[in-house]
Short mmCIF file of C-alpha atoms in Angstrom, two decimals:
data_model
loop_
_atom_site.label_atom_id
_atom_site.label_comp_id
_atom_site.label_asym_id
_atom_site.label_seq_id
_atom_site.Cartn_x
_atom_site.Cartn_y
_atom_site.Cartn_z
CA UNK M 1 115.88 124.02 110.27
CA UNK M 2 112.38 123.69 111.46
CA UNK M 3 111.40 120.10 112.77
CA UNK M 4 109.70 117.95 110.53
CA UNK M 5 106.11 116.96 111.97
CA UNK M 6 103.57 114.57 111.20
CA UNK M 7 100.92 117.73 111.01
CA UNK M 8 102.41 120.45 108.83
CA UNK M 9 101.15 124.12 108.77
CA UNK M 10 98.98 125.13 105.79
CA UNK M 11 100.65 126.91 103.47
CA UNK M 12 99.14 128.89 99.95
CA UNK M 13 101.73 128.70 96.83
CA UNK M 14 104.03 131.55 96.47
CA UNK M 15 103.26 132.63 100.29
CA UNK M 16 106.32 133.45 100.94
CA UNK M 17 106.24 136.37 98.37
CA UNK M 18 106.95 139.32 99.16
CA UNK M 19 107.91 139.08 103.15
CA UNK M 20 104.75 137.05 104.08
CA UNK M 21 105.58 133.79 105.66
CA UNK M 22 102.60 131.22 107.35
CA UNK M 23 104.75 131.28 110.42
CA UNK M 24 105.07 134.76 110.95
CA UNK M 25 101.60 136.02 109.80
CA UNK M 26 100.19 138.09 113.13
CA UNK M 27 97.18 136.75 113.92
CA UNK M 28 93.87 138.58 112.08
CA UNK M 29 96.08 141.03 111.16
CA UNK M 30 95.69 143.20 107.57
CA UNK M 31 98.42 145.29 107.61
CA UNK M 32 101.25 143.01 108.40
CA UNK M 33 103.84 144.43 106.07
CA UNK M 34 104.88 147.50 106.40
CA UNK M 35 104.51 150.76 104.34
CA UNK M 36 107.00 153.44 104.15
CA UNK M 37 104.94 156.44 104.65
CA UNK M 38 103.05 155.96 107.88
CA UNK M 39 100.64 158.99 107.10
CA UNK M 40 99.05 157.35 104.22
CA UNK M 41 95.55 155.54 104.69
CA UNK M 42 95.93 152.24 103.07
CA UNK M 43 93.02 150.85 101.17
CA UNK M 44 91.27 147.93 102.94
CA UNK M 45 92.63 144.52 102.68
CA UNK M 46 91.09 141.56 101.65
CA UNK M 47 87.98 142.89 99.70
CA UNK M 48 86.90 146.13 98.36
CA UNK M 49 86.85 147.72 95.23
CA UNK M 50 90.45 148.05 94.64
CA UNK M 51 91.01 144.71 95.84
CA UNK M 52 88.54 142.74 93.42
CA UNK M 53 89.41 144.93 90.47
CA UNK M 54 92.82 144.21 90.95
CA UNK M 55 92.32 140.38 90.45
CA UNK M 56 90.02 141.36 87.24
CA UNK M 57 93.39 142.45 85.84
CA UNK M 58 95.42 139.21 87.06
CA UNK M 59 92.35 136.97 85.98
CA UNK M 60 92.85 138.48 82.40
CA UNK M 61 96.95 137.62 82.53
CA UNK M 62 96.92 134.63 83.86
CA UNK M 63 93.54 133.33 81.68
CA UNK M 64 94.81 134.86 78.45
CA UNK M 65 98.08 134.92 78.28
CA UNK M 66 99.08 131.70 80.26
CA UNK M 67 96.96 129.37 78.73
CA UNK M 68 98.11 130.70 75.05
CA UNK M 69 101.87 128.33 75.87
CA UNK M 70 99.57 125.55 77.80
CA UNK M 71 97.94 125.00 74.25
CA UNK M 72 101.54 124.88 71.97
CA UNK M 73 100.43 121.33 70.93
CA UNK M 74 97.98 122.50 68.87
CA UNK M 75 100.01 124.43 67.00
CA UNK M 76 102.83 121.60 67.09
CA UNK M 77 100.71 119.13 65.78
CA UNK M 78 99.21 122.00 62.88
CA UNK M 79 102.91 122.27 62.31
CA UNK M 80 103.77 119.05 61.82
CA UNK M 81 100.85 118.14 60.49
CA UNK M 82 100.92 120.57 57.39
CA UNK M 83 104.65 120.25 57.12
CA UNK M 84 104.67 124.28 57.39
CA UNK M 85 108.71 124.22 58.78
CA UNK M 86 111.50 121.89 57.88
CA UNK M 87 113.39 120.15 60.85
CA UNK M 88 109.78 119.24 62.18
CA UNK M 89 111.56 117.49 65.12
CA UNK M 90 112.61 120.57 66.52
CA UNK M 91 109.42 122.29 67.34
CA UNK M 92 109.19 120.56 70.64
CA UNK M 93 111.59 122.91 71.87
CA UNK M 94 109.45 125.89 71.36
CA UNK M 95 106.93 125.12 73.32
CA UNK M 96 109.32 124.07 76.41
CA UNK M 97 110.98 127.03 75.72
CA UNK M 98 108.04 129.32 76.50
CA UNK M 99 107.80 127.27 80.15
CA UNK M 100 111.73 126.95 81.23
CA UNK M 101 112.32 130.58 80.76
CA UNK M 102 109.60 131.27 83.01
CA UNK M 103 111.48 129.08 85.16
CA UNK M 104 114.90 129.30 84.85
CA UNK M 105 114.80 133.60 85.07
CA UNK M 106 113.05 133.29 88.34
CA UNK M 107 116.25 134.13 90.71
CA UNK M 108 116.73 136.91 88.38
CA UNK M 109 113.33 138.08 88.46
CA UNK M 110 112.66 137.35 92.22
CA UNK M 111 115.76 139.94 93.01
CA UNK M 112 114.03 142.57 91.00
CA UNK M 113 111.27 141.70 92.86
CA UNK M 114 112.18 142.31 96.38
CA UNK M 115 114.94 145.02 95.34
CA UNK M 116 113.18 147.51 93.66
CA UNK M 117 109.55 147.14 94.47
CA UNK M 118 108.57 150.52 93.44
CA UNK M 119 109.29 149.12 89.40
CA UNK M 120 106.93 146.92 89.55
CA UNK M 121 103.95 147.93 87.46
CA UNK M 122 106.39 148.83 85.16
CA UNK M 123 108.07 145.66 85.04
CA UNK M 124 103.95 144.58 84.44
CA UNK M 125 103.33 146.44 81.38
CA UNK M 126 106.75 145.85 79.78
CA UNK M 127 105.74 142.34 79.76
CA UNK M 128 103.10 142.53 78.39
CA UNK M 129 104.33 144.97 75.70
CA UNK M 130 107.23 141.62 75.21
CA UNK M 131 104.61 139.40 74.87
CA UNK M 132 102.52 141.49 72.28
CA UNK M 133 105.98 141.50 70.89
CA UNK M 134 106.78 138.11 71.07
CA UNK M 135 103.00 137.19 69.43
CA UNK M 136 103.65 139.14 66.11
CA UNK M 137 106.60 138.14 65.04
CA UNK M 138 106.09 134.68 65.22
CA UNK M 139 103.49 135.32 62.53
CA UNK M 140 106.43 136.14 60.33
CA UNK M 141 108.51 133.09 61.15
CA UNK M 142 109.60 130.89 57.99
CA UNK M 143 112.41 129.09 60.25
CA UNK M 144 111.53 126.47 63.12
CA UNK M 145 114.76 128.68 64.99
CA UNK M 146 112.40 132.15 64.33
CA UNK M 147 110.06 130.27 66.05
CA UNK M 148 112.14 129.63 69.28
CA UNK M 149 113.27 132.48 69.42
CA UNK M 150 110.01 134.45 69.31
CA UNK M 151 107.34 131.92 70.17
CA UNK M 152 109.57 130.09 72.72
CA UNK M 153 112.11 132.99 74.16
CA UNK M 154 110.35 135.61 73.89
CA UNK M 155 107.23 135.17 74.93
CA UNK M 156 108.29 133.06 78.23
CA UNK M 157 110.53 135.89 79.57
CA UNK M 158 108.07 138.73 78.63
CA UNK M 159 105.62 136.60 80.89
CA UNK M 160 108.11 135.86 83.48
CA UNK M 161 108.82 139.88 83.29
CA UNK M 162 105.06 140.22 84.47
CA UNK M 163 103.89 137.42 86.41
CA UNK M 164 106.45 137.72 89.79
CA UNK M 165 105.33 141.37 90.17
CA UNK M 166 101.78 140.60 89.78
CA UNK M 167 102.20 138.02 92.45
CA UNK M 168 104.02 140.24 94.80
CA UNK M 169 100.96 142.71 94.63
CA UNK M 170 98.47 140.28 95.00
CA UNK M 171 99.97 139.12 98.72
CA UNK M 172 99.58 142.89 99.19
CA UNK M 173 95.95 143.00 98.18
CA UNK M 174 94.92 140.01 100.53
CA UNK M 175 95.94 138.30 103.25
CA UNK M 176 93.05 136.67 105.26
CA UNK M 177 91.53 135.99 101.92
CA UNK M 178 94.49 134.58 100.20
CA UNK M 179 93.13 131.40 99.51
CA UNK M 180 90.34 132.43 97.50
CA UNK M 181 92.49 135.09 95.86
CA UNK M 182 95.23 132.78 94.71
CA UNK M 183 92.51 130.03 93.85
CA UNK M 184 90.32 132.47 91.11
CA UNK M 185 94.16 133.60 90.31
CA UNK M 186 95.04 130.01 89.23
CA UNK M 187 91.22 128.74 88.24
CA UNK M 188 91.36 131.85 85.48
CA UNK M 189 93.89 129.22 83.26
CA UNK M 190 91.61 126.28 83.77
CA UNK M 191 88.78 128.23 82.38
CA UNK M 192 90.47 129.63 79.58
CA UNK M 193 92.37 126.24 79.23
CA UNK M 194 88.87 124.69 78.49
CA UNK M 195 88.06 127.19 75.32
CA UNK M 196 91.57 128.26 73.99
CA UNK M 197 92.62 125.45 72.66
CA UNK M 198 89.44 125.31 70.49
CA UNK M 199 89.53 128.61 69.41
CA UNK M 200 93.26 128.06 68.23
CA UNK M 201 92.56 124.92 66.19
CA UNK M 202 89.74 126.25 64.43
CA UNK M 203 91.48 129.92 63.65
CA UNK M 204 94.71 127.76 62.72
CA UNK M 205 92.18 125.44 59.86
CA UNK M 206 90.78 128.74 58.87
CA UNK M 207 93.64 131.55 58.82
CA UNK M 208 96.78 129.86 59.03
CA UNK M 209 99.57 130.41 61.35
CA UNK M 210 100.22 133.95 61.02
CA UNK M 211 96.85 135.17 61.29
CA UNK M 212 95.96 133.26 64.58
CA UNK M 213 99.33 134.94 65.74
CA UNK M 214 98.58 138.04 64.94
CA UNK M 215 94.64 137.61 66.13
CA UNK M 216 95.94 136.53 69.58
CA UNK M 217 98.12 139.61 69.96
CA UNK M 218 95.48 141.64 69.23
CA UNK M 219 93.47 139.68 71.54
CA UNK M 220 95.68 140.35 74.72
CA UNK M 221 95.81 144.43 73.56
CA UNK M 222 92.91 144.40 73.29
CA UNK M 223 91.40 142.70 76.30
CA UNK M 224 94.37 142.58 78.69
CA UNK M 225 95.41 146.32 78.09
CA UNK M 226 93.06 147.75 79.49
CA UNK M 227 93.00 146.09 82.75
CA UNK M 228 96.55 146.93 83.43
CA UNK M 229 96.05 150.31 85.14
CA UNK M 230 93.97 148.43 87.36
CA UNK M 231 97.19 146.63 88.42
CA UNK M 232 99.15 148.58 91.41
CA UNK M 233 100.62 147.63 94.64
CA UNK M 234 98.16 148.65 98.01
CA UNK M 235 101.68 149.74 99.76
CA UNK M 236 104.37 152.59 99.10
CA UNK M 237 107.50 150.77 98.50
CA UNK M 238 111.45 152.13 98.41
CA UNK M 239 114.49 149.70 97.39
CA UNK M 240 115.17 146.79 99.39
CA UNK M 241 118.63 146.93 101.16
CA UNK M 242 118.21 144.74 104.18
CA UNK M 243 121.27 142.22 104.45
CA UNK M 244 118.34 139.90 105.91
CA UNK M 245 117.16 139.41 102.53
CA UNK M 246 120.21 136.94 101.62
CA UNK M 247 120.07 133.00 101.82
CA UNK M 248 121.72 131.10 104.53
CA UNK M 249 124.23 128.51 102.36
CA UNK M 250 123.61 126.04 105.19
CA UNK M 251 120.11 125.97 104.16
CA UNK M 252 121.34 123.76 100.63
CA UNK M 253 123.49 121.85 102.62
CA UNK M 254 120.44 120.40 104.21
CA UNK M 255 119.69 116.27 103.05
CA UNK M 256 116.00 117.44 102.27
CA UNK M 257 117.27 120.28 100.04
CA UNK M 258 119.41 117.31 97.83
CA UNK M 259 115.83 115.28 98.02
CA UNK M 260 113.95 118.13 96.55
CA UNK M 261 116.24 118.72 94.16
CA UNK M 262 116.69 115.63 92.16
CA UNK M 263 112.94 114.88 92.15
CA UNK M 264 112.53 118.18 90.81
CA UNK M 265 114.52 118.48 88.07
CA UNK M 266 113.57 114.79 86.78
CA UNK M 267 109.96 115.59 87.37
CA UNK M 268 110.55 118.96 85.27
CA UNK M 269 112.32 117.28 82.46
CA UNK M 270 108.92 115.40 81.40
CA UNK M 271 106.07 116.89 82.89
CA UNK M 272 105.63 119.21 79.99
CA UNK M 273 105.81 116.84 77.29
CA UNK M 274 102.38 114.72 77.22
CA UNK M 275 100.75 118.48 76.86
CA UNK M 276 102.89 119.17 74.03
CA UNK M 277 102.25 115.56 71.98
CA UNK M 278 99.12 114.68 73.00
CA UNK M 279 97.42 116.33 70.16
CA UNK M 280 99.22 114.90 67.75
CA UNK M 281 99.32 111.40 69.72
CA UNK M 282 95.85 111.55 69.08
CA UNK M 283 96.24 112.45 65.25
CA UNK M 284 98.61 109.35 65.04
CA UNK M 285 95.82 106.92 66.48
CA UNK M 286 93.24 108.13 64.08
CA UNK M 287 91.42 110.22 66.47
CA UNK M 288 90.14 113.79 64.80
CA UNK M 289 91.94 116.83 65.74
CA UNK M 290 88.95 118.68 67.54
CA UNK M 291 89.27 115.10 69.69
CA UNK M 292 92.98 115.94 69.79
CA UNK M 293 92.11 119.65 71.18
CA UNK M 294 89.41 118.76 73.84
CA UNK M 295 91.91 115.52 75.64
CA UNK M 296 94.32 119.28 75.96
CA UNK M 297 91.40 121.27 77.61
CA UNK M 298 90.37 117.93 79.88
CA UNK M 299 94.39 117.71 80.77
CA UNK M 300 94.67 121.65 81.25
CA UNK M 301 91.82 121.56 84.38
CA UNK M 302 92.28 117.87 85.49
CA UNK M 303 95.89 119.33 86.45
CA UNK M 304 93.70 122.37 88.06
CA UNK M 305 92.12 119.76 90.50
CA UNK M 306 95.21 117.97 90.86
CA UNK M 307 97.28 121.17 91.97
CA UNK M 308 93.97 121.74 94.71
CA UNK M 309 94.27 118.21 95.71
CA UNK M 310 97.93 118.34 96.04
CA UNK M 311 97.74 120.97 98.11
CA UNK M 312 94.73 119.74 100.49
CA UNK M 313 97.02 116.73 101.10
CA UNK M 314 100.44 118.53 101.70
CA UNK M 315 98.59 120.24 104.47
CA UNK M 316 97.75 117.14 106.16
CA UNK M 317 100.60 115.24 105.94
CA UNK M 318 104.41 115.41 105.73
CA UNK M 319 106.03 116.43 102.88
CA UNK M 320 107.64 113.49 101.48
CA UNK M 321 104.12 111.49 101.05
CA UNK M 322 102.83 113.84 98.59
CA UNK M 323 105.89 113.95 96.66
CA UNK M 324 106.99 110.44 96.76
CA UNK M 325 103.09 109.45 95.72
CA UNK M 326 103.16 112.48 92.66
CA UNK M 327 106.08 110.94 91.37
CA UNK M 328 105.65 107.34 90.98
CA UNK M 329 101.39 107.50 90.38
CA UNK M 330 103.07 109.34 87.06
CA UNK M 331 105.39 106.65 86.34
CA UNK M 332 102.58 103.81 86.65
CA UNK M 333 100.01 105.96 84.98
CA UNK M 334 102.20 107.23 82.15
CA UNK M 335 103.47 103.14 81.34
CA UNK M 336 100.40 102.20 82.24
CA UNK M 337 97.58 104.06 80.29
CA UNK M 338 99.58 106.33 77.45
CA UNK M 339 101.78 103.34 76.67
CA UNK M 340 98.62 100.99 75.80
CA UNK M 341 96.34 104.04 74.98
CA UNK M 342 94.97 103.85 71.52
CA UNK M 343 91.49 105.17 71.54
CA UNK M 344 89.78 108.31 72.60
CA UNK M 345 88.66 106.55 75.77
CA UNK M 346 91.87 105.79 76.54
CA UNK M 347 93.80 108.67 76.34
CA UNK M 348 90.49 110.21 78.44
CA UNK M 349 91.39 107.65 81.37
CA UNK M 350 95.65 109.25 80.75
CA UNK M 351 94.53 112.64 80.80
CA UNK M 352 92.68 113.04 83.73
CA UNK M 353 94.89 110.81 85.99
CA UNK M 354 98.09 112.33 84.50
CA UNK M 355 96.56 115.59 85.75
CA UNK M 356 95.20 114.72 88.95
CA UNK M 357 98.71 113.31 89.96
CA UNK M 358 101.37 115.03 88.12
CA UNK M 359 99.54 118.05 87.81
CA UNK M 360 99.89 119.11 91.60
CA UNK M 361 103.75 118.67 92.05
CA UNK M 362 104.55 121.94 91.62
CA UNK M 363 101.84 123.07 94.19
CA UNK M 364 104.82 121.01 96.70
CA UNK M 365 107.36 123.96 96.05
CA UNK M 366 105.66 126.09 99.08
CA UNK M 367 106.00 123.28 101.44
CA UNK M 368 109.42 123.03 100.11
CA UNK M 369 110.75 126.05 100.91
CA UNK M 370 108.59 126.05 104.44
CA UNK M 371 110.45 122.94 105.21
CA UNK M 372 113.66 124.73 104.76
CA UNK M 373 113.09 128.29 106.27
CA UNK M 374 110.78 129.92 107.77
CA UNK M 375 112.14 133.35 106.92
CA UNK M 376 110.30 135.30 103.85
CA UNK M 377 112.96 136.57 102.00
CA UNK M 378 114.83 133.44 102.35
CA UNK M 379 112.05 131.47 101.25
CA UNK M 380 111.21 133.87 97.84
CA UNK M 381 114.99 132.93 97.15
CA UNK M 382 114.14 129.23 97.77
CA UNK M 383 111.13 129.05 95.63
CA UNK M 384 112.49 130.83 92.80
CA UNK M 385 115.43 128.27 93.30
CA UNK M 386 113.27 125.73 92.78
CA UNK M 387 111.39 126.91 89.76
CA UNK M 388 115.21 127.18 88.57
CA UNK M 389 115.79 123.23 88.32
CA UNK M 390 112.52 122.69 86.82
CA UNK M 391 113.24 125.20 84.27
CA UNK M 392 116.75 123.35 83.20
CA UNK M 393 114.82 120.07 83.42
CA UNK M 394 112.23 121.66 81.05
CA UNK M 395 114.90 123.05 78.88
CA UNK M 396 116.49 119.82 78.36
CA UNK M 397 113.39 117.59 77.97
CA UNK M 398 112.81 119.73 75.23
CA UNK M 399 115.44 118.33 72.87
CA UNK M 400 115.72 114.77 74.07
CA UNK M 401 112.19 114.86 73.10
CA UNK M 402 112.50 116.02 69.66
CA UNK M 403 114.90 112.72 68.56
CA UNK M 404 112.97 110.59 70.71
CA UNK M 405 109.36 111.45 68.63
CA UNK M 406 111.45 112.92 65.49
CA UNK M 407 109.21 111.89 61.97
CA UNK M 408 106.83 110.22 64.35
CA UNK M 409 103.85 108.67 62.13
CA UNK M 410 101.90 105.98 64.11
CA UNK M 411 101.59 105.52 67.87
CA UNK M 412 104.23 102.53 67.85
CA UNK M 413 106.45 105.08 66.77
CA UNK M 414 105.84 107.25 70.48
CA UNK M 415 106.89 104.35 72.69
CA UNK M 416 110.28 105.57 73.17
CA UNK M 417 109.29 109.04 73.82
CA UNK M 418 107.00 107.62 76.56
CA UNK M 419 109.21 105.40 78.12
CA UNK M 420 111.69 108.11 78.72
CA UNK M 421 108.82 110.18 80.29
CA UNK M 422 107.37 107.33 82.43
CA UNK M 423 111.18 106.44 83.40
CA UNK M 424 111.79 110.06 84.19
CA UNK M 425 109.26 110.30 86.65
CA UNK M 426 110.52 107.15 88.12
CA UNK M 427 114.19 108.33 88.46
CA UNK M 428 112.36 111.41 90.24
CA UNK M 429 110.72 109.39 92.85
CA UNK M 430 114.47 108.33 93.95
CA UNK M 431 114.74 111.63 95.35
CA UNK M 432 111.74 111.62 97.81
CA UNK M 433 112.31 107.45 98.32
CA UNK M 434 116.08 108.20 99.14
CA UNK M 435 115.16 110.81 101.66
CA UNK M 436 112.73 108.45 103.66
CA UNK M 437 115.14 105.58 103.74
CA UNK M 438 117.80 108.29 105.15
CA UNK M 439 115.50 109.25 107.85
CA UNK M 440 114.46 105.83 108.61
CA UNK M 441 118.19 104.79 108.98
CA UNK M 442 118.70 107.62 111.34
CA UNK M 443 115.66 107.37 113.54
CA UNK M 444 116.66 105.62 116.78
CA UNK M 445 113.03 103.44 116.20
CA UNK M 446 112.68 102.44 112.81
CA UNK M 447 109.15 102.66 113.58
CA UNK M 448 108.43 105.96 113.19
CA UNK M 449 109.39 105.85 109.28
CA UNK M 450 106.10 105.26 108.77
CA UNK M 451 104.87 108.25 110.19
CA UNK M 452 106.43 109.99 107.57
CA UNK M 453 103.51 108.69 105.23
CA UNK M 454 100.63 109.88 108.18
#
């Protein structure tokens, strides 16, 4: 296990994709991964016009089709609000549905991944074609369970299906660059996270359920389709069958590993859940629902800056800072400004510190898995590990929520739902607080503990 220093190396999320690692990345090299057919002339790396239409296509997935689960409150409160299913207090579920598949069927995914790399574009548009899917027959739902399984299931895995391969190609399209590449990759959701959620409430007061379902599906044909072909791989692949691909077991036998893990599932049981209720939080306080719609959008890109910031700061210091100080800023903010808020300007003050702290964890899961290995396959397994726990954390916070806010009128009636979330995030800080006592008992000078925190 690498040693943990007081300077760690920068690292991009999701760099360990596809067989690049930080560590092993040959200095202003392009072509660092190999391709199978060595008389091939490989496009250029880094720019071009291969390279920038590419990440028109992955802009349009990740703006479009991404931000459609980030804005499920609005339809949950439209839901609720219009009493359009019985057993209301289940609907919570299908919005954390949509996010824990698309973490929990990330090992699954990730072996696809590195196994069969030539399927990938397929794997792209069959996704997509799942999602489309997924879109239309919610429209048709009349049961809160037709909703889970079509809103929730359905369209989470047919975006999981999709979004590792894209990924996988991107690391292929840019390497020097991959900062900037991953950035417009991930700044594509804030963008469409400011105006989606607007365009949803007003098509949902206009049309109804079932025709803003049916618009949006049309909506990612339309303007996602055709930036597909546009999505392919810069090198010739053939199945993976390198034994090196498999994780060392001592590698979760590691303290840090145990750390990681609690924090992360707590963290993943709750993060979720302000997104889904603030709208109709806001409807319980007397605040209008286009107010409802634009505290979403401010949350959707305060978490933007949060995951930049988060990631500025886990290059400068040690892990455990960042994710002992993500973790319990949540705790005080969420107890501290949802539990009080009742006004628009309060809620505004939750919103973007919720994002600016909580926002960022997940950015952590690259410096997790650097922490742990510093070989590429290895760390692919890792991070899709990772993005495992979350997903059963999501997956459970999902129900647990539902009784907490079930036939939820008034704001008095959300105080148990936010004191499980605020406690949640406390219970996750254990994990990163545990860890630095641990170390601290087994330093020789007890003053080093607080480099840990430099």
């Amino acid at each position: 296990m690498p040693k943990l220093g007081r300077t760690p190396k920068p690292c991009n999320i999701l760099d360990t994709i596809n067989g690049d690692s930080p560590r092993e990345r040959p200095e202003n090299s392009t072509e660092y991964v190999e391709n199978i057919d060595k008389d091939v002339i490989l496009p250029s790396v880094d720019g071009g016009r291969q390279a920038w239409a590419f990440m028109l296509g992955a802009f349009m997935i990740e703006g479009l089709m991404w931000s459609f689960p980030l804005a499920f409150g609005i339809f949950q409160s439209y839901y609720q609000n219009n009493n359009i299913f019985t057993n209301s207090q289940y609907l919570s579920l299908v919005g954390t549905l949509t996010t824990a598949i698309s973490y929990l069927g990330t090992p699954l995914i990730a072996f696809f991944t590195i196994k069969y790399p030539m399927y990938q574009r397929y794997m792209i548009w069959g996704g997509w074609l799942v999602c489309i899917l997924a879109l239309v027959s919610s429209s048709f739902a009349t049961k809160v369970w037709h909703l889970m399984i079509a809103q929730g299931f359905l369209y989470g895995f047919g975006f999981l299906t999709m979004y590792y391969p894209l990924l996988s190609m991107l690391n292929e399209w840019f390497v020097q660059r991959r900062g900037l590449a991953y950035g417009i990759l991930f700044g594509s959701a804030g963008i469409c996270g400011l105006g989606v959620p607007f365009l949803i409430e007003k098509m949902l007061k206009k049309y109804g359920y079932a025709t803003t379902l049916r618009a949006y599906a049309v909506a990612v044909f339309i303007l996602v389709g055709p930036t597909l072909p546009l999505l392919r791989g810069r090198l010739l692949h053939q199945a993976g069958t390198n034994t090196k691909n498999k994780l060392n077991p001592a590698i979760i036998k590691e303290p840090i590993f145990f750390a990681v893990t609690w924090s992360n599932i707590f963290q993943g049981l709750v993060f979720f859940l302000p997104g889904i209720y603030l709208p109709s939080y806001a409807s319980a306080i007397g605040l209008s629902s286009s107010q409802g719609t634009l505290l979403l959008s401010i949350l959707n890109v305060s978490q933007i800056i949060g995951q930049i910031g988060m990631g500025y700061l886990s290059d400068r210091f040690e892990l455990i800072a960042p994710m002992i100080g993500s973790t319990l800023y949540s705790w005080a903010i969420v107890l501290s400004t949802w539990y009080s808020s009742k006004s628009f300007t309060s809620l505004l003050i939750f919103c973007l510190l919720y994002g600016l702290f909580a926002g960022g964890y997940s950015v952590l899961y690259c410096r997790f898995v650097t922490t742990l290995t510093d070989k590429p396959a290895a760390g692919l397994w890792l991070y899709s590990i990772f993005e495992f726990q979350r997903g059963i954390g999501n997956l459970v916070g999902g129900p647990v929520s539902g009784i907490l806010a079930r036939n939820v009128y008034t704001a008095a009636e959300y105080e148990k739902l936010i004191l499980f979330v605020g406690i949640a995030f406390l219970v996750s800080s254990l994990g990163g607080l545990s860890y630095w006592v641990f170390r601290c008992y087994r330093s020789k000078f007890r003053g080093r503990c607080i480099d840990s925190f430099q």
